[in-house]
Coordinates of C-alpha atoms (C1' of nucleotides) in Angstrom, one line a residue:
Chain A
X1 CA -30.9 18.5 28.1
X2 CA -31.6 16.1 25.3
X3 CA -27.9 15.4 24.9
X4 CA -27.6 14.7 28.6
X5 CA -30.7 12.5 28.6
X6 CA -29.4 10.5 25.7
X7 CA -26.5 9.1 27.6
X8 CA -28.1 8.5 31.0
X9 CA -28.6 4.9 32.1
X10 CA -31.3 4.1 34.5
X11 CA -30.0 1.8 37.3
X12 CA -32.6 -0.9 37.6
X13 CA -32.5 -3.7 40.2
X14 CA -30.9 -6.5 38.4
X15 CA -33.2 -9.1 40.0
X16 CA -36.0 -7.9 37.7
X17 CA -34.4 -9.4 34.6
X18 CA -32.4 -12.6 33.9
X19 CA -30.2 -10.9 31.4
X20 CA -29.8 -7.1 31.1
X21 CA -31.8 -6.1 28.1
X22 CA -29.5 -3.1 27.8
X23 CA -26.6 -5.4 27.2
X24 CA -27.6 -6.6 23.7
X25 CA -29.3 -5.7 20.5
X26 CA -32.0 -8.3 21.1
X27 CA -32.6 -7.0 24.6
X28 CA -33.1 -3.5 23.3
X29 CA -35.5 -4.7 20.6
X30 CA -37.4 -6.6 23.3
X31 CA -37.8 -3.4 25.3
X32 CA -38.5 -1.1 22.4
X33 CA -41.1 -3.3 20.7
X34 CA -42.8 -4.4 24.0
X35 CA -43.5 -0.7 24.6
X36 CA -45.2 -0.3 21.3
X37 CA -47.1 -3.5 21.7
X38 CA -48.3 -3.0 25.2
X39 CA -49.5 0.5 24.3
X40 CA -51.2 -0.9 21.3
X41 CA -53.0 -4.0 22.6
X42 CA -52.9 -3.5 26.3
X43 CA -50.9 -5.6 28.9
X44 CA -53.5 -8.4 29.1
X45 CA -53.4 -9.3 25.3
X46 CA -49.6 -8.8 25.1
X47 CA -47.6 -12.1 25.1
X48 CA -44.0 -13.1 24.6
X49 CA -45.0 -15.2 21.6
X50 CA -46.5 -12.2 19.8
X51 CA -43.5 -10.0 20.8
X52 CA -41.2 -12.7 19.3
X53 CA -43.1 -12.7 16.1
X54 CA -42.9 -8.9 15.8
X55 CA -39.2 -8.6 16.4
X56 CA -38.4 -11.7 14.3
X57 CA -37.1 -13.5 17.3
X58 CA -38.0 -16.6 19.3
X59 CA -40.3 -16.7 22.3
X60 CA -37.7 -18.8 24.2
X61 CA -35.0 -16.1 23.6
X62 CA -37.2 -13.5 25.2
X63 CA -37.6 -15.7 28.2
X64 CA -33.9 -15.6 28.7
X65 CA -34.2 -11.9 29.4
X66 CA -37.4 -11.8 31.5
X67 CA -39.0 -14.5 33.5
X68 CA -42.4 -13.4 32.4
X69 CA -44.3 -10.4 31.2
X70 CA -45.0 -9.2 34.7
X71 CA -41.3 -8.8 35.3
X72 CA -41.0 -6.9 32.0
X73 CA -43.7 -4.5 33.2
X74 CA -41.8 -4.0 36.4
X75 CA -38.7 -3.3 34.3
X76 CA -40.5 -0.7 32.1
X77 CA -42.1 0.9 35.1
X78 CA -38.7 1.2 36.9
X79 CA -37.2 2.6 33.9
X80 CA -39.9 5.2 33.6
X81 CA -39.8 6.2 37.3
X82 CA -36.0 6.4 37.2
X83 CA -36.1 8.6 34.2
X84 CA -38.7 10.9 35.8
X85 CA -36.6 11.0 39.0
X86 CA -33.7 12.0 37.0
X87 CA -35.7 14.8 35.3
X88 CA -37.0 16.0 38.6
X89 CA -33.7 16.1 40.4
X90 CA -32.2 17.8 37.5
X91 CA -34.9 20.4 37.3
X92 CA -35.1 21.1 41.0
X93 CA -31.4 20.8 42.0
X94 CA -30.4 24.4 41.7
X95 CA -33.5 25.9 43.2
X96 CA -32.9 27.1 46.7
X97 CA -36.4 28.3 47.6
X98 CA -38.4 25.3 48.9
X99 CA -41.7 26.6 47.5
X100 CA -40.4 27.1 44.1
X101 CA -38.5 23.8 44.3
X102 CA -41.7 21.9 45.2
X103 CA -43.7 23.7 42.5
X104 CA -41.1 22.6 39.9
X105 CA -41.1 19.0 41.1
X106 CA -44.9 18.8 40.8
X107 CA -44.6 20.3 37.4
X108 CA -42.2 17.6 36.2
X109 CA -43.9 14.7 38.0
X110 CA -47.5 15.5 36.9
X111 CA -46.9 16.6 33.3
X112 CA -47.5 14.2 30.4
X113 CA -44.6 13.5 28.3
X114 CA -44.9 15.1 24.9
X115 CA -42.0 13.9 22.9
X116 CA -39.5 11.2 23.3
X117 CA -35.8 11.9 23.0
X118 CA -35.5 9.6 20.0
X119 CA -32.0 8.7 20.8
X120 CA -32.7 6.0 23.3
X121 CA -34.6 2.8 22.3
X122 CA -37.2 3.8 24.9
X123 CA -40.2 5.8 23.7
X124 CA -41.0 7.9 26.7
X125 CA -44.3 9.2 25.3
X126 CA -45.7 5.7 25.0
X127 CA -44.1 4.6 28.2
X128 CA -45.9 7.4 30.0
X129 CA -49.2 6.1 28.5
X130 CA -48.4 2.6 29.6
X131 CA -47.7 3.7 33.1
X132 CA -51.0 5.5 33.3
X133 CA -52.9 2.4 32.0
X134 CA -50.9 -0.4 33.5
X135 CA -48.7 0.6 36.4
X136 CA -51.3 -0.3 39.1
X137 CA -51.3 -3.9 37.9
X138 CA -47.6 -4.2 38.7
X139 CA -48.3 -3.9 42.4
X140 CA -51.9 -5.0 42.9
X141 CA -50.9 -8.6 43.2
X142 CA -50.6 -11.3 45.8
X143 CA -46.8 -11.2 45.4
X144 CA -46.4 -7.5 46.2
X145 CA -44.8 -8.0 49.6
X146 CA -42.3 -10.5 48.4
X147 CA -41.4 -8.4 45.3
X148 CA -41.2 -5.2 47.4
X149 CA -38.8 -7.0 49.7
X150 CA -36.7 -7.9 46.7
X151 CA -36.5 -4.2 45.8
X152 CA -38.6 -4.1 42.6
X153 CA -40.3 -0.8 43.7
X154 CA -37.3 1.0 45.0
X155 CA -37.1 3.7 42.4
X156 CA -40.8 4.6 42.8
X157 CA -40.5 4.6 46.6
X158 CA -37.5 6.9 46.4
X159 CA -39.3 9.3 44.1
X160 CA -42.3 9.5 46.4
X161 CA -40.0 10.1 49.4
X162 CA -38.1 12.8 47.6
X163 CA -41.4 14.6 46.9
X164 CA -42.4 14.0 50.5
X165 CA -39.2 15.7 51.7
X166 CA -39.8 18.7 49.5
X167 CA -43.3 19.0 51.1
X168 CA -41.8 18.9 54.6
X169 CA -39.3 21.6 53.5
X170 CA -42.2 23.9 52.6
X171 CA -44.3 23.1 55.7
X172 CA -42.7 21.1 58.4
X173 CA -45.9 21.1 60.5
X174 CA -48.1 19.5 57.9
X175 CA -48.9 16.1 59.3
X176 CA -49.3 14.0 56.2
X177 CA -46.4 14.7 53.8
X178 CA -45.9 11.1 52.7
X179 CA -49.6 10.6 52.0
X180 CA -49.8 13.9 50.1
X181 CA -46.7 12.9 48.0
X182 CA -48.1 9.5 47.2
X183 CA -51.5 11.0 46.4
X184 CA -49.9 13.5 44.0
X185 CA -48.0 10.8 42.0
X186 CA -50.7 8.2 41.9
X187 CA -53.4 10.8 41.6
X188 CA -51.8 12.4 38.5
X189 CA -51.9 9.0 36.7
X190 CA -55.5 8.6 37.7
X191 CA -56.6 12.1 36.6
X192 CA -55.0 11.5 33.2
X193 CA -56.9 8.2 32.9
X194 CA -60.2 9.9 33.9
X195 CA -59.6 12.7 31.4
X196 CA -59.4 10.1 28.7
X197 CA -62.1 7.7 29.7
X198 CA -64.4 9.3 32.4
X199 CA -64.4 13.1 31.7
X200 CA -67.3 13.7 34.0
X201 CA -65.2 12.5 37.0
X202 CA -62.5 15.1 36.6
X203 CA -62.1 18.8 35.9
X204 CA -59.0 18.2 33.8
X205 CA -59.3 18.5 30.1
X206 CA -57.5 20.0 27.2
X207 CA -57.2 23.4 28.9
X208 CA -56.9 22.3 32.5
X209 CA -54.1 20.0 33.4
X210 CA -53.7 17.6 36.3
X211 CA -50.6 19.7 37.0
X212 CA -52.8 22.7 37.7
X213 CA -55.1 20.7 39.9
X214 CA -52.3 19.3 42.0
X215 CA -50.3 22.5 42.2
X216 CA -53.3 24.2 43.5
X217 CA -54.2 21.4 45.8
X218 CA -50.7 21.3 47.4
X219 CA -50.5 25.1 47.6
X220 CA -53.9 25.2 49.5
X221 CA -53.0 22.3 51.7
X222 CA -49.6 23.6 52.7
X223 CA -50.3 27.3 53.1
X224 CA -53.6 26.8 54.9
X225 CA -54.3 28.9 57.9
X226 CA -57.4 28.4 60.0
X227 CA -58.2 32.1 60.6
X228 CA -60.2 32.2 57.4
Chain B
X1 CA -79.5 0.3 60.3
X2 CA -78.7 -3.4 60.2
X3 CA -82.3 -4.3 59.7
X4 CA -82.7 -1.8 56.9
X5 CA -79.4 -2.9 55.2
X6 CA -80.6 -6.4 55.4
X7 CA -83.4 -5.9 53.0
X8 CA -81.9 -3.5 50.5
X9 CA -81.2 -4.6 47.0
X10 CA -78.5 -2.9 45.0
X11 CA -79.8 -2.1 41.5
X12 CA -77.1 -3.4 39.2
X13 CA -77.0 -2.9 35.4
X14 CA -78.4 -6.2 34.1
X15 CA -76.0 -6.2 31.2
X16 CA -73.3 -7.1 33.6
X17 CA -74.7 -10.6 34.1
X18 CA -76.4 -13.2 31.9
X19 CA -78.7 -14.3 34.7
X20 CA -79.3 -12.4 37.9
X21 CA -77.3 -14.1 40.6
X22 CA -79.7 -12.7 43.2
X23 CA -82.5 -14.7 41.6
X24 CA -81.3 -18.2 42.7
X25 CA -79.6 -20.1 45.4
X26 CA -76.8 -21.1 43.0
X27 CA -76.3 -17.4 42.0
X28 CA -76.0 -16.4 45.6
X29 CA -73.4 -19.1 46.3
X30 CA -71.5 -17.9 43.2
X31 CA -71.3 -14.4 44.6
X32 CA -70.7 -15.4 48.2
X33 CA -67.9 -17.9 47.4
X34 CA -66.3 -15.8 44.8
X35 CA -65.8 -13.0 47.3
X36 CA -64.1 -15.4 49.7
X37 CA -61.9 -16.9 47.0
X38 CA -60.9 -13.6 45.3
X39 CA -59.9 -12.2 48.6
X40 CA -58.0 -15.4 49.4
X41 CA -56.1 -16.1 46.2
X42 CA -56.3 -12.8 44.3
X43 CA -58.2 -12.1 41.1
X44 CA -55.5 -13.4 38.8
X45 CA -55.5 -16.9 40.3
X46 CA -59.2 -17.1 40.7
X47 CA -61.0 -19.2 38.0
X48 CA -64.6 -20.3 37.4
X49 CA -63.3 -23.9 37.5
X50 CA -61.9 -23.5 41.0
X51 CA -65.1 -21.7 42.1
X52 CA -67.2 -24.5 40.8
X53 CA -65.2 -27.0 42.7
X54 CA -65.7 -25.0 45.9
X55 CA -69.4 -24.6 45.7
X56 CA -69.9 -28.2 44.4
X57 CA -71.3 -26.9 41.1
X58 CA -70.2 -27.0 37.5
X59 CA -68.0 -24.5 35.7
X60 CA -70.5 -24.4 32.9
X61 CA -73.3 -23.5 35.3
X62 CA -71.3 -20.5 36.5
X63 CA -70.9 -19.4 32.9
X64 CA -74.6 -19.2 32.7
X65 CA -74.5 -16.3 35.3
X66 CA -71.5 -14.4 34.2
X67 CA -69.8 -14.3 30.8
X68 CA -66.3 -14.3 32.5
X69 CA -64.6 -13.4 35.7
X70 CA -64.1 -9.8 34.6
X71 CA -67.9 -9.4 34.5
X72 CA -68.1 -11.0 37.9
X73 CA -65.6 -8.4 39.2
X74 CA -67.7 -5.6 37.6
X75 CA -70.7 -7.0 39.4
X76 CA -69.0 -7.2 42.8
X77 CA -67.6 -3.7 42.4
X78 CA -71.0 -2.3 41.4
X79 CA -72.6 -4.0 44.4
X80 CA -70.0 -2.5 46.7
X81 CA -70.3 1.0 45.3
X82 CA -74.1 0.8 45.4
X83 CA -74.0 -0.3 49.0
X84 CA -71.6 2.5 49.9
X85 CA -73.7 5.0 48.1
X86 CA -76.7 3.8 50.0
X87 CA -74.9 4.2 53.3
X88 CA -73.6 7.6 52.3
X89 CA -77.0 8.9 51.2
X90 CA -78.6 7.5 54.3
X91 CA -76.0 9.1 56.6
X92 CA -76.0 12.5 55.0
X93 CA -79.6 12.9 54.0
X94 CA -80.9 14.6 57.1
X95 CA -77.9 17.0 57.5
X96 CA -78.7 20.5 56.4
X97 CA -75.2 22.1 57.0
X98 CA -73.1 21.6 53.8
X99 CA -69.8 21.3 55.8
X100 CA -71.1 18.7 58.2
X101 CA -72.8 16.9 55.3
X102 CA -69.5 16.7 53.3
X103 CA -67.6 15.7 56.4
X104 CA -70.0 12.9 57.1
X105 CA -69.8 11.7 53.4
X106 CA -66.1 11.6 53.5
X107 CA -66.3 9.6 56.8
X108 CA -68.5 7.0 55.2
X109 CA -66.7 6.8 51.9
X110 CA -63.1 6.5 53.3
X111 CA -63.6 4.3 56.2
X112 CA -62.8 0.6 56.1
X113 CA -65.7 -1.7 56.6
X114 CA -65.3 -3.4 60.0
X115 CA -68.1 -5.9 60.1
X116 CA -70.5 -7.3 57.6
X117 CA -74.2 -7.4 58.3
X118 CA -74.2 -11.2 58.2
X119 CA -77.7 -11.3 56.8
X120 CA -76.9 -10.8 53.2
X121 CA -74.9 -13.4 51.3
X122 CA -72.3 -10.6 50.6
X123 CA -69.4 -10.2 53.0
X124 CA -68.8 -6.5 52.9
X125 CA -65.6 -6.6 54.9
X126 CA -64.0 -8.9 52.3
X127 CA -65.6 -7.0 49.5
X128 CA -64.0 -3.8 50.7
X129 CA -60.6 -5.6 50.7
X130 CA -61.3 -6.8 47.2
X131 CA -62.1 -3.3 46.0
X132 CA -58.9 -2.0 47.5
X133 CA -56.8 -4.7 45.7
X134 CA -58.7 -5.3 42.5
X135 CA -61.0 -2.5 41.5
X136 CA -58.5 -0.7 39.3
X137 CA -58.2 -3.8 37.2
X138 CA -61.9 -3.5 36.3
X139 CA -61.4 -0.3 34.3
X140 CA -57.7 -0.4 33.4
X141 CA -58.5 -2.3 30.2
X142 CA -58.7 -1.8 26.5
X143 CA -62.5 -2.3 26.7
X144 CA -63.2 0.5 29.2
X145 CA -64.8 2.9 26.8
X146 CA -67.2 0.3 25.4
X147 CA -68.0 -1.0 28.8
X148 CA -68.5 2.5 30.1
X149 CA -70.9 3.2 27.3
X150 CA -72.8 0.1 28.3
X151 CA -73.2 1.6 31.8
X152 CA -71.0 -0.8 33.8
X153 CA -69.5 2.0 35.9
X154 CA -72.7 4.0 36.4
X155 CA -72.9 3.5 40.2
X156 CA -69.3 4.5 40.8
X157 CA -69.7 7.6 38.6
X158 CA -72.9 8.6 40.4
X159 CA -71.1 8.3 43.7
X160 CA -68.2 10.5 42.6
X161 CA -70.7 13.0 41.3
X162 CA -72.7 13.1 44.5
X163 CA -69.5 13.8 46.4
X164 CA -68.6 16.4 43.9
X165 CA -71.9 18.2 44.4
X166 CA -71.3 18.2 48.2
X167 CA -68.0 19.8 47.6
X168 CA -69.6 22.5 45.4
X169 CA -72.2 23.1 48.1
X170 CA -69.4 23.9 50.6
X171 CA -67.4 26.1 48.2
X172 CA -68.9 27.0 44.9
X173 CA -65.8 28.8 43.9
X174 CA -63.4 25.9 44.2
X175 CA -62.4 25.2 40.6
X176 CA -61.8 21.4 40.8
X177 CA -64.7 19.7 42.6
X178 CA -64.9 16.7 40.3
X179 CA -61.2 16.0 40.5
X180 CA -61.2 16.4 44.2
X181 CA -64.1 14.0 44.6
X182 CA -62.5 11.4 42.4
X183 CA -59.2 11.8 44.2
X184 CA -60.8 11.2 47.5
X185 CA -62.5 8.0 46.5
X186 CA -59.6 6.6 44.5
X187 CA -57.1 7.9 46.9
X188 CA -58.7 6.3 49.9
X189 CA -58.4 2.9 48.3
X190 CA -54.7 3.7 47.5
X191 CA -53.9 4.9 51.0
X192 CA -55.3 1.7 52.5
X193 CA -53.2 -0.3 50.0
X194 CA -50.1 1.7 50.9
X195 CA -50.7 1.3 54.7
X196 CA -50.7 -2.5 54.2
X197 CA -47.8 -2.9 51.7
X198 CA -45.8 0.3 51.5
X199 CA -46.0 1.9 54.9
X200 CA -43.2 4.4 54.1
X201 CA -45.3 6.0 51.3
X202 CA -48.1 7.0 53.6
X203 CA -48.7 8.6 57.0
X204 CA -51.7 6.4 57.6
X205 CA -51.3 3.6 60.1
X206 CA -53.1 2.0 63.0
X207 CA -53.7 5.3 64.7
X208 CA -54.0 7.6 61.7
X209 CA -56.7 6.8 59.1
X210 CA -57.1 7.7 55.5
X211 CA -60.3 9.3 56.7
X212 CA -58.3 11.8 58.8
X213 CA -55.9 12.5 56.0
X214 CA -58.7 13.2 53.5
X215 CA -60.9 15.1 55.9
X216 CA -58.0 17.4 56.6
X217 CA -57.1 17.7 52.9
X218 CA -60.6 18.6 51.8
X219 CA -61.0 21.0 54.7
X220 CA -57.7 22.8 53.9
X221 CA -58.5 22.9 50.2
X222 CA -62.0 24.3 50.5
X223 CA -61.5 26.8 53.3
X224 CA -58.2 28.1 52.0
X225 CA -57.8 31.8 52.0
X226 CA -54.7 33.4 50.4
X227 CA -54.2 36.0 53.1
X228 CA -52.2 33.6 55.1
Chain C
dA1 C1' -98.4 -35.4 34.4
dT2 C1' -96.0 -33.0 31.4
dA3 C1' -93.6 -29.2 29.5
dT4 C1' -90.0 -26.0 30.7
dA5 C1' -86.2 -24.2 32.9
dT6 C1' -82.2 -25.1 35.5
dT7 C1' -78.2 -27.5 36.6
dG8 C1' -74.7 -31.0 36.0
dA9 C1' -71.4 -34.0 33.5
dT10 C1' -68.4 -34.7 30.0
dA11 C1' -65.8 -33.5 26.3
dG12 C1' -63.5 -30.6 23.3
dT13 C1' -60.8 -26.3 21.4
dA14 C1' -57.6 -22.6 21.0
dA15 C1' -54.6 -20.0 23.4
dT16 C1' -51.4 -19.0 27.3
dA17 C1' -47.4 -19.5 29.8
dC18 C1' -44.2 -21.6 30.2
dT19 C1' -39.9 -25.6 30.0
dA20 C1' -36.7 -28.7 27.7
dT21 C1' -33.8 -30.1 24.1
dT22 C1' -31.1 -29.6 20.3
dA23 C1' -29.4 -27.1 16.4
dT24 C1' -27.3 -23.1 14.5
dT25 C1' -25.1 -18.8 14.5
dT26 C1' -22.2 -15.2 16.5
dT27 C1' -18.7 -13.7 19.4
dT28 C1' -14.3 -14.0 21.7
dG29 C1' -9.9 -14.5 22.9
dA30 C1' -5.6 -17.8 22.7
Chain D
dT1 C1' -7.7 -17.9 12.5
dC2 C1' -9.7 -21.4 14.6
dA3 C1' -11.8 -23.5 18.5
dA4 C1' -14.5 -22.9 22.5
dA5 C1' -18.0 -20.5 24.5
dA6 C1' -22.0 -17.8 24.5
dA7 C1' -26.2 -16.4 22.4
dT8 C1' -30.0 -17.2 19.7
dA9 C1' -33.4 -20.0 17.0
dA10 C1' -36.2 -24.0 16.1
dT11 C1' -39.1 -27.4 17.6
dA12 C1' -41.7 -29.8 20.6
dG13 C1' -44.1 -30.6 24.6
dT14 C1' -46.9 -29.7 29.2
dA15 C1' -50.3 -28.0 32.3
dT16 C1' -53.6 -24.6 32.7
dT17 C1' -57.0 -21.2 31.2
dA18 C1' -61.0 -19.7 29.2
dC19 C1' -64.1 -20.8 27.3
dT20 C1' -68.2 -23.6 24.0
dA21 C1' -71.1 -27.5 22.8
dT22 C1' -73.8 -31.3 23.7
dC23 C1' -76.6 -34.1 26.3
dA24 C1' -78.4 -36.0 30.6
dA25 C1' -80.6 -35.3 35.0
dT26 C1' -83.4 -32.8 38.1
dA27 C1' -86.3 -29.4 39.8
dT28 C1' -90.5 -26.3 39.0
dA29 C1' -94.5 -24.6 37.3
dT30 C1' -99.0 -25.2 34.9

DNA sequence: ATATATTGATAGTAATACTATTATTTTTGA
DNA sequence: TCAAAAATAATAGTATTACTATCAATATAT
């Protein structure tokens, strides 16, 4: 798996960047260091000037890769969701039983990332933390419809839809597969956030994972029968 | 109900503001106009300078009420959740049956606000939209733990806990009442957002409401029996 | 009528989020 | 291998943001 992951490339909508950061050493340093810095100081405090100082490069050079830090966040998020999608498809592909397939998908999608593959310049552990803390900010904007039209959220949407299809495969009569799928993905991020900062608002903790909560939730929801 | 709501006052942690905006005409104009402007231009573009220009007051005067726009957002959010809490407690108070009580609570908590009471200086319809689009930004910050310690999220937490208790009252064996409660509240905001901007990621639309989705979800989850 | 509190006006600062221009270095490909 | 092209760096500059400070004007309360 690691060897495979090492060589994959996430296909990201090329309107998100001005110059593909994967195409040069500077581009990779921008991505790598921005992940460390956004995790460290938070997206609000992060600036291209600070990033330039850290990587020994110039602010103006970074602007040749990304229009602004918002676009960089969209890039990082797309990378993350693309990577998760790959892991999910890989993990579920060979499973014929719809129940087991869905179960496996939920496992992959709602687990925290424990270690990065250390081959790529992308630290997936930190990227996972960034997505938990910052992803919402990438779409809670006045420009969301325009940016959606331009395809900046395609990978995420595809991932939600894949999960939705697996839900349908388990129970074709369940009336809200898309809402359940989007709730699982978004909710997992939220439950991780709560575990860290608002422990009284969640039952998840060191011994109970969001994966357990959502696995149970989806099971109950899809195998419900009203004779009980 | 309208008459009652007219005179209620939401008790908001007074560390959120420097001077109670409810205590003066200027304070009320700040709150009223900020709601209109944040809804209109989004939180990022909104500034105290622009707000001052709109209400014919001075930027520096606004800073005497709120340290910064983040605190103003915390104030508006607290007001909103306090108002919802009031509506929920009022609506559920007299209901003895736990199932019906929970059902009513979910109704109140996941419905959009259709008209404001027009007595208060707060437009609840717009405030509801603001909470959908901006609330996450109030806690997805590096300062969240400090601010939580100072009690800025008390009302929201109390509301989630109340809902969690109602869930326990319906099914004391369900292992994730807090997570389910927080998922319903947060998820309702998210489903409304998706309906507006990512319709393919939700089953909610003009004829299916997030209320229906979550009512059904909670019903299935709490009345599940594994004989099926 | 006067002290006090509130608001307004003006100005100023450091930082942000860029853009523009020009210089320097690196890459490439004829 | 040398010249052209591309990429990066350095420097400077602009408009805006997010404030703070000071002082003047006005309203209010005793």
